[in-house]
XYZ file of C-alpha atoms in Angstrom:
584
model
C 75.186 100.078 108.709
C 76.376 96.969 108.222
C 74.375 95.160 110.790
C 70.972 96.527 109.395
C 71.459 95.391 105.907
C 69.452 91.917 105.231
C 72.357 90.690 103.138
C 76.175 90.814 103.509
C 78.954 88.708 101.925
C 82.465 88.912 104.349
C 85.146 87.210 102.284
C 88.626 87.337 101.882
C 90.536 87.622 98.752
C 94.120 87.601 97.938
C 96.517 89.014 94.623
C 100.238 87.815 93.895
C 102.889 90.112 93.546
C 103.161 90.768 89.618
C 106.245 91.446 87.712
C 106.121 94.540 85.363
C 107.570 92.689 82.680
C 108.493 95.779 80.480
C 110.538 95.316 77.192
C 113.850 96.886 78.178
C 114.970 95.873 81.223
C 116.728 98.213 83.535
C 119.653 100.287 82.358
C 122.364 103.087 83.065
C 125.204 104.800 81.395
C 127.139 107.802 83.293
C 130.365 109.658 82.441
C 131.783 112.535 84.361
C 131.442 116.138 81.586
C 134.204 118.553 81.125
C 133.239 120.723 83.892
C 133.613 117.496 86.813
C 129.886 116.697 87.126
C 127.961 113.096 86.637
C 126.113 112.461 83.530
C 123.339 109.914 84.240
C 121.682 108.376 81.224
C 119.329 106.393 81.683
C 115.399 104.121 81.373
C 113.745 105.929 84.402
C 110.017 107.504 84.550
C 111.415 109.882 87.300
C 114.541 112.020 86.329
C 114.477 114.492 89.133
C 113.331 111.992 91.659
C 116.826 110.437 90.005
C 118.937 113.395 90.278
C 117.555 113.898 93.995
C 118.126 110.178 94.873
C 121.822 109.727 93.743
C 122.616 112.977 95.129
C 121.778 112.223 98.345
C 123.537 108.739 98.145
C 126.661 110.294 96.794
C 126.384 113.216 99.745
C 127.054 115.322 96.456
C 125.312 118.794 95.769
C 122.050 118.177 93.049
C 124.263 120.976 91.266
C 126.479 118.019 90.448
C 124.115 116.033 88.837
C 122.753 116.160 85.736
C 120.247 112.979 84.485
C 119.067 112.412 80.627
C 116.153 110.458 79.603
C 116.873 108.825 76.124
C 113.593 106.823 74.688
C 113.043 104.186 76.808
C 111.060 100.862 76.218
C 108.340 100.170 78.949
C 108.147 101.471 82.557
C 104.894 100.508 84.145
C 105.813 101.787 86.993
C 109.001 99.744 87.493
C 111.309 102.499 86.468
C 109.476 105.444 89.096
C 112.235 103.497 91.833
C 115.602 104.236 90.977
C 116.588 100.160 90.563
C 120.126 100.727 88.801
C 121.235 104.164 88.401
C 122.971 104.119 91.932
C 125.849 101.229 90.656
C 126.970 102.900 88.000
C 126.241 106.173 89.126
C 129.048 105.182 92.326
C 131.563 103.816 90.140
C 131.977 106.649 88.109
C 131.641 108.932 90.700
C 134.390 107.632 92.467
C 136.712 106.287 89.644
C 135.558 109.119 87.298
C 135.548 106.203 84.417
C 132.871 105.918 82.539
C 130.794 102.754 83.120
C 127.746 101.067 82.282
C 125.015 98.787 83.445
C 121.947 96.824 81.878
C 120.208 94.427 83.488
C 119.822 90.853 82.430
C 115.885 89.683 82.370
C 116.720 87.666 85.405
C 118.312 90.179 87.309
C 115.253 92.589 86.077
C 112.904 89.322 87.908
C 114.580 88.924 90.749
C 115.841 92.623 91.513
C 113.693 95.000 90.486
C 110.721 95.724 92.551
C 107.025 94.382 91.473
C 103.573 94.957 92.159
C 102.432 94.710 96.690
C 100.885 91.396 96.989
C 97.633 91.969 98.890
C 95.350 90.120 101.284
C 91.658 92.357 101.097
C 88.705 91.104 103.852
C 85.714 92.653 102.262
C 82.492 92.966 104.349
C 79.793 94.355 101.581
C 76.101 94.885 102.894
C 72.799 95.371 100.465
C 69.191 96.044 101.727
C 65.915 93.889 100.189
C 65.848 96.097 97.392
C 69.987 95.522 96.354
C 70.769 98.883 97.630
C 74.730 98.850 98.821
C 74.577 100.261 102.034
C 77.752 99.866 103.742
C 81.335 99.098 102.700
C 84.423 98.222 104.247
C 87.543 96.846 103.429
C 90.662 96.076 105.093
C 93.680 95.470 103.607
C 97.369 93.639 104.135
C 100.007 94.868 101.918
C 103.611 92.822 101.649
C 105.880 95.812 100.633
C 108.735 92.783 100.954
C 112.402 93.785 102.034
C 112.065 97.790 102.411
C 108.871 100.677 102.722
C 109.729 101.844 99.096
C 105.953 102.924 98.199
C 104.986 100.585 100.800
C 102.802 103.303 103.101
C 100.873 105.204 99.381
C 100.188 102.273 97.277
C 97.761 100.402 99.998
C 95.820 103.623 100.178
C 94.516 102.915 96.516
C 93.278 100.061 97.221
C 90.422 101.230 99.479
C 90.494 104.926 97.644
C 90.169 103.922 94.131
C 87.423 101.253 94.616
C 84.634 102.231 97.582
C 83.715 105.296 95.664
C 82.388 103.413 93.077
C 79.797 102.652 94.558
C 77.714 106.201 95.279
C 74.569 105.044 97.476
C 76.809 103.575 100.217
C 75.595 104.815 103.482
C 78.925 104.433 105.137
C 82.479 103.056 104.354
C 85.125 101.980 106.540
C 88.643 101.213 104.666
C 91.818 100.777 107.319
C 95.280 98.790 106.272
C 98.915 97.659 107.377
C 101.908 97.289 105.558
C 104.380 94.091 106.606
C 107.314 93.912 105.844
C 109.231 90.622 104.918
C 112.220 88.402 103.396
C 110.315 89.303 99.622
C 111.943 91.121 96.864
C 110.681 94.945 97.770
C 107.681 96.193 96.172
C 106.753 98.907 94.118
C 104.831 100.774 91.779
C 103.277 98.688 89.098
C 100.049 100.236 86.766
C 97.468 100.334 88.927
C 98.995 100.941 92.236
C 96.624 99.224 94.857
C 93.495 99.713 92.670
C 93.951 97.254 90.658
C 94.131 94.308 93.648
C 90.978 96.510 95.784
C 89.092 96.448 92.764
C 89.460 92.914 92.258
C 88.786 92.240 95.851
C 85.488 94.807 95.620
C 84.480 93.739 92.477
C 84.376 90.097 93.255
C 82.429 90.878 96.379
C 80.050 92.969 95.040
C 79.721 89.923 92.507
C 78.963 87.616 95.220
C 76.242 89.346 97.022
C 74.774 89.419 93.616
C 74.258 85.943 93.606
C 72.975 86.179 97.348
C 70.298 88.507 96.313
C 69.638 85.967 93.007
C 70.033 89.309 90.910
C 71.731 89.818 87.579
C 75.341 91.367 87.947
C 74.952 93.967 85.416
C 71.189 95.504 87.554
C 72.956 94.839 90.783
C 76.128 97.410 89.266
C 73.423 99.452 87.577
C 71.423 100.377 90.446
C 74.362 101.606 92.544
C 77.116 103.003 91.007
C 78.516 106.386 90.909
C 77.060 108.922 88.441
C 77.738 112.203 87.585
C 77.579 115.235 89.892
C 77.698 113.097 92.816
C 79.979 113.215 95.416
C 82.075 110.968 96.585
C 82.729 110.797 100.712
C 85.482 107.959 100.198
C 87.553 109.775 97.312
C 88.377 112.986 99.625
C 84.540 114.161 99.296
C 85.100 115.284 95.571
C 82.573 115.664 92.912
C 82.499 113.441 89.804
C 82.086 115.960 87.383
C 82.807 114.017 84.732
C 81.378 110.773 84.969
C 80.205 108.531 82.037
C 80.024 105.333 83.658
C 76.283 104.360 83.278
C 76.941 104.621 79.547
C 79.809 102.607 79.517
C 78.149 99.916 81.325
C 74.980 100.338 79.160
C 77.430 100.222 75.641
C 79.622 97.131 77.580
C 76.345 95.391 77.483
C 75.466 95.236 74.264
C 79.668 94.680 72.901
C 79.241 91.626 74.738
C 75.646 90.403 74.070
C 74.240 89.610 78.056
C 71.221 89.615 77.688
C 71.276 87.739 74.710
C 73.680 85.235 75.823
C 72.894 84.964 79.886
C 75.081 84.594 82.703
C 76.106 81.080 81.605
C 75.399 78.960 78.523
C 76.266 75.201 78.349
C 78.227 74.497 75.237
C 76.734 70.867 74.894
C 80.087 69.338 75.000
C 81.716 69.201 78.356
C 82.121 72.551 77.815
C 80.422 75.761 79.946
C 80.367 79.381 79.256
C 80.344 82.459 81.525
C 80.553 86.294 81.605
C 81.628 88.447 84.063
C 81.138 92.089 84.362
C 83.289 94.509 86.498
C 83.677 98.485 86.847
C 87.022 100.257 87.594
C 87.740 104.047 88.375
C 91.535 105.551 89.072
C 92.826 109.427 89.319
C 94.594 111.798 86.768
C 97.643 112.419 89.126
C 98.496 113.377 92.657
C 96.233 115.964 94.111
C 97.611 118.956 95.651
C 100.965 117.341 94.729
C 102.047 116.541 91.171
C 103.252 120.301 89.564
C 104.483 119.721 86.168
C 105.812 122.823 84.002
C 106.350 123.259 80.129
C 108.484 126.062 78.048
C 108.116 126.846 74.712
C 110.347 128.812 72.565
C 109.573 130.382 69.113
C 113.317 129.820 66.993
C 114.282 131.109 63.965
C 112.100 131.130 61.067
C 108.832 130.602 64.177
C 109.085 126.958 64.316
C 108.572 125.563 67.821
C 110.417 124.057 70.510
C 108.469 122.608 73.032
C 110.197 121.537 76.639
C 108.974 118.876 78.655
C 109.839 117.524 82.272
C 107.220 114.194 81.612
C 108.986 111.425 80.614
C 107.153 109.122 77.079
C 107.863 105.244 77.826
C 106.376 104.137 74.749
C 102.907 106.008 76.460
C 102.390 108.701 73.562
C 103.162 111.630 75.909
C 105.606 113.331 73.584
C 102.688 113.235 70.660
C 99.601 114.447 72.666
C 101.452 117.017 74.391
C 102.844 118.313 71.061
C 99.037 117.512 69.340
C 97.798 119.822 72.110
C 100.368 123.056 71.432
C 99.501 122.274 67.737
C 95.684 122.618 68.619
C 96.552 125.571 70.870
C 99.315 127.588 68.903
C 96.806 127.150 65.835
C 100.389 125.016 63.703
C 100.713 121.682 61.840
C 102.715 119.043 64.482
C 105.801 119.152 62.189
C 106.379 122.967 63.165
C 107.186 121.837 66.851
C 109.764 119.893 68.084
C 109.755 117.680 71.422
C 112.663 117.975 73.973
C 113.132 114.628 76.171
C 113.717 115.109 79.266
C 116.920 116.936 80.377
C 117.464 117.839 84.451
C 119.575 120.508 83.133
C 117.569 121.963 80.074
C 113.741 120.550 81.043
C 111.239 122.824 83.442
C 110.532 120.758 86.673
C 108.290 117.548 86.939
C 107.281 115.132 89.262
C 107.456 112.675 86.894
C 105.094 109.890 85.014
C 103.241 108.033 86.828
C 99.993 108.365 88.816
C 98.432 108.956 85.363
C 99.437 112.345 85.663
C 101.098 113.434 82.099
C 97.531 114.046 79.728
C 96.261 115.656 82.515
C 98.619 117.582 84.525
C 101.161 118.519 82.298
C 98.488 119.528 79.460
C 96.989 121.735 81.251
C 100.634 123.559 81.896
C 101.035 123.110 78.321
C 97.770 124.729 77.976
C 98.732 127.798 79.984
C 101.854 128.041 78.257
C 100.513 128.650 74.999
C 97.756 130.873 76.832
C 100.746 133.328 77.634
C 103.055 132.320 74.631
C 100.420 133.394 72.239
C 100.155 136.982 74.089
C 104.088 137.517 74.174
C 103.455 136.949 70.053
C 100.767 139.332 69.370
C 102.705 141.934 71.348
C 105.476 141.461 69.664
C 104.040 141.539 66.321
C 102.266 144.389 67.102
C 105.592 146.461 68.442
C 107.086 145.443 64.388
C 103.465 146.398 62.698
C 103.613 150.006 65.057
C 100.290 149.272 66.599
C 98.584 148.687 69.551
C 97.942 145.175 71.104
C 94.706 145.424 71.147
C 94.795 146.010 67.191
C 96.030 142.953 66.212
C 95.007 138.950 66.459
C 97.130 135.952 66.113
C 95.916 133.089 64.047
C 98.639 130.780 64.441
C 100.716 132.391 60.961
C 100.500 135.824 61.046
C 100.216 138.744 63.583
C 97.073 140.912 61.569
C 96.369 144.171 62.005
C 92.644 144.638 62.646
C 92.528 148.077 61.609
C 94.861 148.239 58.704
C 94.817 144.573 56.744
C 99.056 144.968 57.458
C 100.440 141.309 59.070
C 103.571 140.213 59.349
C 104.983 136.339 59.880
C 105.044 134.091 62.675
C 108.150 133.118 60.454
C 109.483 136.682 60.424
C 108.839 137.264 63.913
C 111.380 134.502 64.633
C 113.886 135.546 62.108
C 113.811 139.409 63.382
C 113.352 138.779 67.046
C 116.988 137.108 66.745
C 118.722 140.886 66.270
C 118.322 144.544 68.096
C 115.721 142.468 70.837
C 115.181 142.827 74.672
C 113.084 140.593 75.357
C 113.115 136.511 74.987
C 110.229 135.162 73.056
C 109.563 131.915 75.166
C 106.631 131.297 77.458
C 106.494 128.906 80.923
C 104.386 127.872 82.700
C 102.970 125.489 85.781
C 100.017 123.711 86.371
C 99.381 122.058 89.792
C 95.584 120.871 91.131
C 93.521 120.434 94.173
C 91.729 117.227 92.231
C 92.210 113.899 91.123
C 89.245 113.632 88.500
C 88.828 109.749 88.142
C 88.321 107.981 85.047
C 85.874 105.510 84.737
C 85.819 101.428 82.941
C 83.827 98.945 82.258
C 85.349 95.500 81.024
C 83.272 92.729 80.405
C 84.956 88.620 79.657
C 83.750 85.565 78.279
C 85.401 82.288 79.322
C 84.956 78.715 78.569
C 85.982 76.333 80.583
C 86.126 72.742 80.045
C 84.312 70.865 82.858
C 86.573 67.904 83.220
C 89.659 69.328 83.461
C 89.100 72.754 84.296
C 91.402 74.252 81.719
C 89.893 78.303 80.583
C 89.848 79.617 77.465
C 89.018 83.708 77.742
C 87.215 84.063 73.960
C 86.216 88.088 74.510
C 86.948 91.365 75.989
C 84.573 93.881 76.095
C 85.921 97.337 77.426
C 84.595 100.530 77.119
C 86.330 103.827 78.642
C 85.377 106.826 79.908
C 88.524 108.920 79.520
C 86.950 112.057 79.403
C 87.371 113.327 76.119
C 90.117 111.661 73.499
C 92.888 113.428 72.871
C 94.074 110.905 70.344
C 91.762 107.794 69.758
C 94.672 105.617 68.837
C 97.453 105.907 71.350
C 94.174 105.773 73.656
C 93.346 101.907 71.746
C 96.715 100.735 72.087
C 97.103 101.892 76.266
C 93.668 100.427 76.660
C 94.414 97.092 74.792
C 98.139 96.668 76.915
C 96.445 97.275 80.243
C 93.593 94.623 79.238
C 96.792 92.252 78.210
C 98.513 92.472 81.650
C 95.071 92.450 83.359
C 94.597 89.164 81.665
C 98.152 88.004 82.969
C 97.459 89.302 86.113
C 94.084 87.389 86.525
C 95.598 83.862 84.865
C 99.080 83.428 84.152
C 101.390 85.230 86.788
C 102.442 83.926 89.622
C 105.616 84.376 91.491
C 107.045 81.809 93.491
C 109.578 81.853 96.344
C 111.159 78.609 97.798
C 111.391 77.977 101.740
C 114.303 80.195 101.639
C 113.538 83.007 100.474
C 115.080 81.825 96.226
C 112.227 83.612 93.883
C 111.964 80.589 90.937
C 109.896 83.017 88.692
C 113.222 84.169 87.367
C 112.526 83.741 83.847
C 109.699 84.035 81.395
C 110.098 80.378 81.185
C 108.777 80.423 85.242
C 107.160 83.685 84.742
C 104.440 83.324 82.361
C 102.745 86.648 80.562
C 100.235 86.040 78.063
C 101.382 86.372 74.316
C 98.904 87.521 71.863
C 97.062 84.384 71.506
C 96.745 84.159 75.389
C 94.350 86.966 75.418
C 91.371 86.419 72.986
C 89.548 89.004 71.234
C 89.678 92.439 73.052
C 87.474 95.139 71.546
C 87.754 98.447 72.846
C 85.387 101.459 72.916
C 84.918 104.739 74.637
C 82.257 107.195 76.067
C 83.683 110.619 76.574
C 82.839 112.988 79.402
C 83.819 116.352 79.690
C 86.140 116.891 82.386
C 86.183 120.933 82.854
C 89.337 120.733 85.030
C 91.333 119.093 82.103
C 93.055 119.851 78.946
C 90.007 119.803 76.219
C 87.961 118.015 79.274
C 90.661 115.334 78.424
C 91.424 112.734 82.395
C 94.168 110.125 82.065
C 94.227 106.566 80.825
C 97.042 105.211 81.830
C 96.216 103.319 84.756
C 92.554 102.463 84.791
C 92.079 99.861 81.910
C 94.212 97.226 84.068
C 92.364 96.569 86.615
C 88.743 95.628 85.254
C 90.185 91.941 83.659
C 90.961 90.158 87.693
C 87.465 90.524 88.892
C 85.999 90.077 85.236
C 87.771 87.020 84.931
C 86.773 85.323 87.827
C 82.925 86.439 87.963
C 82.441 84.656 84.742
C 84.090 81.663 86.037
C 81.425 81.763 88.659
C 78.930 82.681 86.397
C 80.017 79.427 83.964
C 80.757 76.440 86.892
C 80.214 78.122 90.117
C 83.772 78.548 91.451
C 84.700 81.487 93.082
C 88.093 81.903 92.740
C 89.384 84.397 95.490
C 92.996 83.928 95.453
C 94.628 84.945 91.710
C 95.783 83.220 89.008
C 92.421 81.783 88.581
C 93.772 78.654 87.052
C 92.229 75.002 85.874
C 93.560 73.478 88.312
C 92.005 75.720 90.665
C 88.912 75.805 88.698
C 88.782 71.746 88.688
C 89.988 70.771 92.474
C 86.605 73.525 93.056
C 84.536 71.738 90.694
C 85.601 68.565 92.353
C 84.492 70.082 95.924
C 80.946 71.402 94.181
C 80.312 67.609 93.438
C 81.750 66.045 96.527
C 78.832 68.712 98.425
C 76.167 66.979 95.981
């Protein structure tokens, strides 16, 4: 198919390792309890995995290990790896004494699990009308000294990029993962999709240039649409997809048609617009499991026990919102219990954009079961068949007689002469992972004399299904875009010839401040995901994926310099402009 294409782009793109740079560094403290069990309080995204890892490492039963997760200050995938928990756990288990270890910022930068460096060879072919017929991607991934996340991350570079283009007749995705004497790589928001989307979206823009076609128009002609089967996405159907509406709205927001892809400002500076699309997933299909328990307490308030980890993402808030909606009560009447492996029901952990979708569905199932139990208990106290009652969230009402009993009274009555617990626990796992979609558009200004680049505007439109909490969704998107801008323009891990990591502080490893990210504007285009809670899909990771290709494409449109290795710096742009001048 590729051989039959009139236009073919054949290029290699390179992304560097990136640090998650979460505000709170790695930290753990441990103590032995009165029963001789190891208690570990840690900043982690995966409490149940940490329990398994520590039990294996110490060669003790899992029943001897308890993991407690308090409120934590960010993770972004760094805390999906048990970077620091092993050391204090070992000390406490061997000595019986409490121990504590807190990483300095330098330690977090040189002994953690950054994003995988990847080199991606892309071939994209289109016919004379601009229909993309074939996509071929080969990824070479640098997993560092160990294979943690080595075989999994690389897969997303193709799996979460190729399906964006729905008219492709043929695709191929292959990869290799290599060990090197660098820091071991791990999970970082976007998890391989970020690298793959930079490569493919850059290649598609280069294809638009060959075709002499507007970059948005080429995407409009080829993007995946609702109802389409996605062969490159395990054959799943895009049951909810507003990618076309996201593209149209972003185009309006940034003024694509009015401004044009290039504008000379007349003062030695030139502006360019760039576009990129992205997709992700909602949990790992046929794998991720979430369990939820809700119990009714005296006075009728609820305790919501979850195994998912809130790391600043707001999942405690969102899940209690869902429970309040399902149980027809206020959020004030629901107490959310953070993760404690002794008490919380099992959850794989907060990663792979799984919490809203997977744990959210577990909440809905649990609430449904609990409502039935409350109705049954209320009917028993009212002395009537359960078919005659209705629970409205505040009381159980006998529809025939008008008699009722309040939830508060039910909660108190079950404290005495009761033979069954008024609680419910359900689990959820999904055979599919419905992808959220996003379009990002960047406007950059470049000084032609120095190559200095400034990000002027960034417009983003996200399809995450039904938006559960607009405020939290907005800050998730803004934060992810800011991290993506850092990857695109600032962040670069540098090693010496002997393997010393020079990027060991925020003096050397530059992340953008609020002043460096320009104007970030976010909107949502809702779709309805039939398999998700209230029609919701994920939002956690997709938001980091568009800045790198959008900014690279904007630079190319502005000054004709194609940057294929991140980060995009003034120096690279300057030498690119000089090369152009020579060729003239």
